[in-house]
Backbone as JSON, one array per atom type, in Angstrom:
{
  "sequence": "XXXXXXXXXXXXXXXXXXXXXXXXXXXXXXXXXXXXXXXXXXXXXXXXXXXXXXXXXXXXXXXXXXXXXXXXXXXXXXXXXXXXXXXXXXXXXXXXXXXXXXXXXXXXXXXXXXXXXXXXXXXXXXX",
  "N": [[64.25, 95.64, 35.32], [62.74, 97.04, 32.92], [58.84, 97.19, 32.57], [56.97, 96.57, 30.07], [54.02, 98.8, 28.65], [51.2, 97.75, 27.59], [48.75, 97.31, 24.8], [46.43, 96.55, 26.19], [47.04, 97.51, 28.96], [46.79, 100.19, 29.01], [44.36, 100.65, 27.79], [43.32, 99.53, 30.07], [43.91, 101.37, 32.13], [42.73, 103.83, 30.98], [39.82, 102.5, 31.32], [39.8, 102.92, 34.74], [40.69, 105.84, 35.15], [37.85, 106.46, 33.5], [36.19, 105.51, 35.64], [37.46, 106.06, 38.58], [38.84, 108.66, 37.95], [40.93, 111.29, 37.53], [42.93, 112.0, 40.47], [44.87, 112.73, 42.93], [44.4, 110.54, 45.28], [42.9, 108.82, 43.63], [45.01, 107.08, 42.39], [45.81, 104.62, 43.36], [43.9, 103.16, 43.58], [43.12, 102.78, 41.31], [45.09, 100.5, 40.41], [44.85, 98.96, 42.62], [42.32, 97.91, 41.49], [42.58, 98.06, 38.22], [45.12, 96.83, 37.88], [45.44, 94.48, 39.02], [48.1, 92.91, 41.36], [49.81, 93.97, 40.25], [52.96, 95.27, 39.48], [53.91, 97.96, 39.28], [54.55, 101.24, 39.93], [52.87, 103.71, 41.62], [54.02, 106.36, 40.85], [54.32, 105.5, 38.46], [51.98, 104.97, 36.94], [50.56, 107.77, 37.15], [52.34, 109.36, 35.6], [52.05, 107.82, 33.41], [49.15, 108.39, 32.64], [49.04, 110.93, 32.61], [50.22, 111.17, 30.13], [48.61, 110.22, 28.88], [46.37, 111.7, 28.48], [47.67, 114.03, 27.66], [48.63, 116.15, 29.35], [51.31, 117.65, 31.08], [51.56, 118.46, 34.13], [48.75, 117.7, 36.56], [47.37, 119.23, 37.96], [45.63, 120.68, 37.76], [43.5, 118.57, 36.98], [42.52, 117.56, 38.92], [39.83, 115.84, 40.45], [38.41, 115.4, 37.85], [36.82, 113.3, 35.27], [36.45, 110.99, 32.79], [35.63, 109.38, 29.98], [37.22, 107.0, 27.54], [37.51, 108.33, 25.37], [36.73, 111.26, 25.79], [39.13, 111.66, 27.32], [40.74, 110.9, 25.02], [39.56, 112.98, 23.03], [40.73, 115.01, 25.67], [43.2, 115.29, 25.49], [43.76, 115.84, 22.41], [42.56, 118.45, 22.39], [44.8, 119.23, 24.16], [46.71, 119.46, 22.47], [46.82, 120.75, 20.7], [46.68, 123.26, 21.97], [49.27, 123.18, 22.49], [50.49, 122.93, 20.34], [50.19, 125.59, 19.21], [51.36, 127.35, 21.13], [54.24, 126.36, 21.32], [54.09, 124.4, 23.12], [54.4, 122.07, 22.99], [55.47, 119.01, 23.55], [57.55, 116.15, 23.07], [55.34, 114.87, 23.58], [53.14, 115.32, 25.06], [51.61, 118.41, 26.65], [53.75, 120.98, 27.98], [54.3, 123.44, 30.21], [55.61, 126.85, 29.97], [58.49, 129.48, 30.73], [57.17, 131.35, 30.52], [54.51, 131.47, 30.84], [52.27, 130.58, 28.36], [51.05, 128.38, 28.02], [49.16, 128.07, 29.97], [48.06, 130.43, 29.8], [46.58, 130.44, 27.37], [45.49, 128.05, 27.14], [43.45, 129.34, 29.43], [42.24, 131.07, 27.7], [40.79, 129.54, 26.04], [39.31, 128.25, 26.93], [37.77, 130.33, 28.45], [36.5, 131.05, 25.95], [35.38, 128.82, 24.7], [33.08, 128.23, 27.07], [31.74, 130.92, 26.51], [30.32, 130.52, 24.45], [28.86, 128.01, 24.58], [29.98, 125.67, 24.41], [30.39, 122.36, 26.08], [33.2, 120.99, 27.3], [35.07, 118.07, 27.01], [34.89, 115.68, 29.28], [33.97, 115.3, 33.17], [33.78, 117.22, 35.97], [34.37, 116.07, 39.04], [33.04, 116.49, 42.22], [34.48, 115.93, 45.59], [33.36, 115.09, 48.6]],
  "CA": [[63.84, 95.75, 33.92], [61.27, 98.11, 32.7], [57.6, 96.74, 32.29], [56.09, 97.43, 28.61], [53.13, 98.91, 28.38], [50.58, 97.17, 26.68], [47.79, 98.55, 24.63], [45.47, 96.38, 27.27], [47.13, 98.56, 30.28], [46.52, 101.51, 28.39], [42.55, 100.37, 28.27], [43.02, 99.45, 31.44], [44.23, 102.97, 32.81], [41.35, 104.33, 30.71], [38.88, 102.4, 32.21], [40.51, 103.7, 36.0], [40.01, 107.22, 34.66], [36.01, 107.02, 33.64], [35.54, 105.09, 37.03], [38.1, 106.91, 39.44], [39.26, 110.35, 37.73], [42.04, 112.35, 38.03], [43.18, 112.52, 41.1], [46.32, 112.15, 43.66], [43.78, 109.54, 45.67], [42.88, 107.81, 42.09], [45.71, 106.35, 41.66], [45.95, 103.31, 43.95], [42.27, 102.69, 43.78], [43.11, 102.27, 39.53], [45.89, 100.2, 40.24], [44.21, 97.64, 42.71], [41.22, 97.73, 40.42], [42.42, 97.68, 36.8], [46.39, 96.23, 37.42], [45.52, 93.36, 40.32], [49.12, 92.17, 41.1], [51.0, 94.52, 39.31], [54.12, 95.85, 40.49], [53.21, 99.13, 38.86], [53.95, 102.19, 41.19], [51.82, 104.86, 41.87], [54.39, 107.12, 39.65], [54.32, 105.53, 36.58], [50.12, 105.37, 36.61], [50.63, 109.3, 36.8], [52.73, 109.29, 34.21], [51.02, 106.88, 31.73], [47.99, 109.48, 33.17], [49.6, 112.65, 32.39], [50.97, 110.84, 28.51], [47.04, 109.56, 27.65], [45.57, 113.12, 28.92], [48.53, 114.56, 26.78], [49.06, 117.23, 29.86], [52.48, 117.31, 32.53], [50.56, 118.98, 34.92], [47.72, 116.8, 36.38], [46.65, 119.26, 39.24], [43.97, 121.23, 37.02], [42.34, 117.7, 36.48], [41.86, 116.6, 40.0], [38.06, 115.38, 39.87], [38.03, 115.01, 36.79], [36.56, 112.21, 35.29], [36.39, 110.9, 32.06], [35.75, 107.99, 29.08], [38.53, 107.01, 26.46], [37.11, 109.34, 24.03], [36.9, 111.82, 26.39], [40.49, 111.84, 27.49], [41.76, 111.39, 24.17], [39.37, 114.46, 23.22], [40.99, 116.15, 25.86], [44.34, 115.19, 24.37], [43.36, 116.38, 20.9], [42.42, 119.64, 22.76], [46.06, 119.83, 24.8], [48.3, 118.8, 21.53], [46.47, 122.23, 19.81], [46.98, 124.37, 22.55], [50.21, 122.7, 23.15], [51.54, 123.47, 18.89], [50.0, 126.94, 19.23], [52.42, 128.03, 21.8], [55.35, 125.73, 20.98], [54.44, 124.4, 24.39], [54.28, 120.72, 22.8], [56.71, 118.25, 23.83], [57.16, 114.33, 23.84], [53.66, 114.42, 23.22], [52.69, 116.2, 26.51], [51.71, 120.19, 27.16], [54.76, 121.87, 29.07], [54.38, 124.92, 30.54], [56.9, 127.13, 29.85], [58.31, 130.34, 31.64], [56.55, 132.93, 30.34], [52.99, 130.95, 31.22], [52.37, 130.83, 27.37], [50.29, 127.65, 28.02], [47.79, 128.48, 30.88], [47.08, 131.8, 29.35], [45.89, 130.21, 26.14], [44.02, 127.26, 28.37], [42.11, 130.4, 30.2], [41.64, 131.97, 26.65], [40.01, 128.59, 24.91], [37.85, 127.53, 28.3], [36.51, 131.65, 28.31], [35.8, 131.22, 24.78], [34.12, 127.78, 24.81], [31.98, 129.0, 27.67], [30.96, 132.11, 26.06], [29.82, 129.51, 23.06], [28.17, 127.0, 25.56], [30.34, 124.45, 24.48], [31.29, 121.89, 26.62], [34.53, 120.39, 27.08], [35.0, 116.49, 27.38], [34.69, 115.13, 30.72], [33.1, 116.15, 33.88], [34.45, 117.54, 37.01], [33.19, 115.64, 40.11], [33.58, 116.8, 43.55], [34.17, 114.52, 46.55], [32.81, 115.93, 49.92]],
  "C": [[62.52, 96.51, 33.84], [60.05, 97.59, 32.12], [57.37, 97.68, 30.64], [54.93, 97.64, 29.05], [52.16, 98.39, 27.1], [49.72, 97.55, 26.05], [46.43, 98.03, 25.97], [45.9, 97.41, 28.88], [46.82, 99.94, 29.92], [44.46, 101.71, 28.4], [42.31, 100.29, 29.98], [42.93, 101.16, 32.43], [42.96, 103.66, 32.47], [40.31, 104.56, 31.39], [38.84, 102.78, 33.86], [39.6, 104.55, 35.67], [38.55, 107.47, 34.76], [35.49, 106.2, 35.05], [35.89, 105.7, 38.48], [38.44, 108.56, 39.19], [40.52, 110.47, 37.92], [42.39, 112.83, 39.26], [44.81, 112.24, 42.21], [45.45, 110.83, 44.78], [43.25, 108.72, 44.75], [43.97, 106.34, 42.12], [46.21, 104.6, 42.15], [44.83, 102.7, 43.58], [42.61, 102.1, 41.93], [43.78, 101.16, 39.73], [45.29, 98.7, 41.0], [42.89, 97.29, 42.09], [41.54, 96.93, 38.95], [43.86, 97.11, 36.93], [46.53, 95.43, 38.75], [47.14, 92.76, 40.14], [49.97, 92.9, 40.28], [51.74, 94.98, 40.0], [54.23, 97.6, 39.86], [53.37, 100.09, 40.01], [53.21, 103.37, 40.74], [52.43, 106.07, 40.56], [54.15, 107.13, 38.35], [52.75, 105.49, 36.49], [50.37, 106.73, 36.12], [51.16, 109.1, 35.83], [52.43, 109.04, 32.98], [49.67, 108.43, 31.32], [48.03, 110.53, 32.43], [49.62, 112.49, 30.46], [48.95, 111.13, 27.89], [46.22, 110.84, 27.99], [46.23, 114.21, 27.83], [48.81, 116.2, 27.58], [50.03, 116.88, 31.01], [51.85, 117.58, 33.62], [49.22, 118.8, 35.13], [46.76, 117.91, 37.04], [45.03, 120.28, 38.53], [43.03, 120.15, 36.44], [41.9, 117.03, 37.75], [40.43, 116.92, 40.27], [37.83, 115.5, 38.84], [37.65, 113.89, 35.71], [35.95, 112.2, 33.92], [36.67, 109.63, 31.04], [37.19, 107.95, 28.39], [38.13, 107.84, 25.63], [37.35, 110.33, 24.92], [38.55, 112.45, 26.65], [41.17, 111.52, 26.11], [41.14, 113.02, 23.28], [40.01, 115.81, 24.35], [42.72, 116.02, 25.36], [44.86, 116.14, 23.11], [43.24, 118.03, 21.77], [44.28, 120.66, 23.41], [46.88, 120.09, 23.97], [47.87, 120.47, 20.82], [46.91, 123.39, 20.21], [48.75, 124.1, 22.33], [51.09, 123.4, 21.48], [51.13, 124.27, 18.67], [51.06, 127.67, 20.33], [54.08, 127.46, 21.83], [55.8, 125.07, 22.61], [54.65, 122.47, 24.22], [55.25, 119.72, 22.9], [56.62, 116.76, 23.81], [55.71, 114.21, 24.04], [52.78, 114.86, 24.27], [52.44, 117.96, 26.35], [52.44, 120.15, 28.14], [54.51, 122.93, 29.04], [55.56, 125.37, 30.53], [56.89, 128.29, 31.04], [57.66, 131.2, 31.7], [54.7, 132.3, 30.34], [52.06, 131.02, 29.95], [50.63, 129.86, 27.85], [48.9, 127.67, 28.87], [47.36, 129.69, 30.24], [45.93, 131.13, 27.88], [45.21, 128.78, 26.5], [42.76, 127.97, 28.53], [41.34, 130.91, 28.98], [40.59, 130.6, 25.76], [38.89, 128.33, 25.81], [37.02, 128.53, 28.01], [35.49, 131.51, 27.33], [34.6, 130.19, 24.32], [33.14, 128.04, 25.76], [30.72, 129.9, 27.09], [30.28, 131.42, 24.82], [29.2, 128.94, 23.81], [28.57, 125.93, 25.14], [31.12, 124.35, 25.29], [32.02, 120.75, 26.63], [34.65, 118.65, 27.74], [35.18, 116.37, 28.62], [33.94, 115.49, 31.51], [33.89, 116.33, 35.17], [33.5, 117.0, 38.22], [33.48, 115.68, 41.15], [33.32, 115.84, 44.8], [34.09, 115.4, 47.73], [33.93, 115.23, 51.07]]
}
């Protein structure tokens, strides 16, 4: 039988996130942290991950690290790009074939740059 998600696992995952990040080594460390005893695998974290980030494709967030505001700011940021290219799906950014979605990624990051705004979270590198 399939576990519900609760809105407390959904905080919970959150809190993961601004303490662990985004990463393919994250995801256990969230799981014996914020879901002690859960039978929870490693997949569905990603998954939940990928839904509350609102992107399919995690690997442009590994070290990335970020609050609940944060990640639903970057959300709010994916769902825009995501109904500007009709890349929006099930509530996720899909890339399509013609790379609709990374081009117009590269084109909003350049542009916020060249503005000096910056973008929710922080990227944190592990040695």
């Amino acid at each position: 039988e399939k576990a519900k998600w609760s809105p407390e696992d959904r905080d919970n995952l959150y809190a993961g996130i601004a303490k662990y990040g985004i990463d393919p080594g994250s995801w256990k460390k969230i799981i014996e942290d914020f879901f002690p005893g859960s039978s929870h695998p490693v997949l569905h974290i990603r998954i939940k991950a990928s839904k509350l980030i609102g992107s399919q494709g995690l690997n442009r967030y590994h070290g990335w690290i970020g609050s609940k505001e944060e990640c639903m700011a970057e959300y709010a940021r994916n769902k825009a790009i995501g109904e500007a290219t009709g890349c929006w799906k099930t509530g996720i950014l899909v890339e399509n074939d013609h790379g609709h979605a990374m081009a117009a990624i590269r084109k909003r990051d350049e542009e916020e740059a060249a503005a000096g705004i910056e973008p929710p979270g922080k990227i944190i590198r592990k040695h």
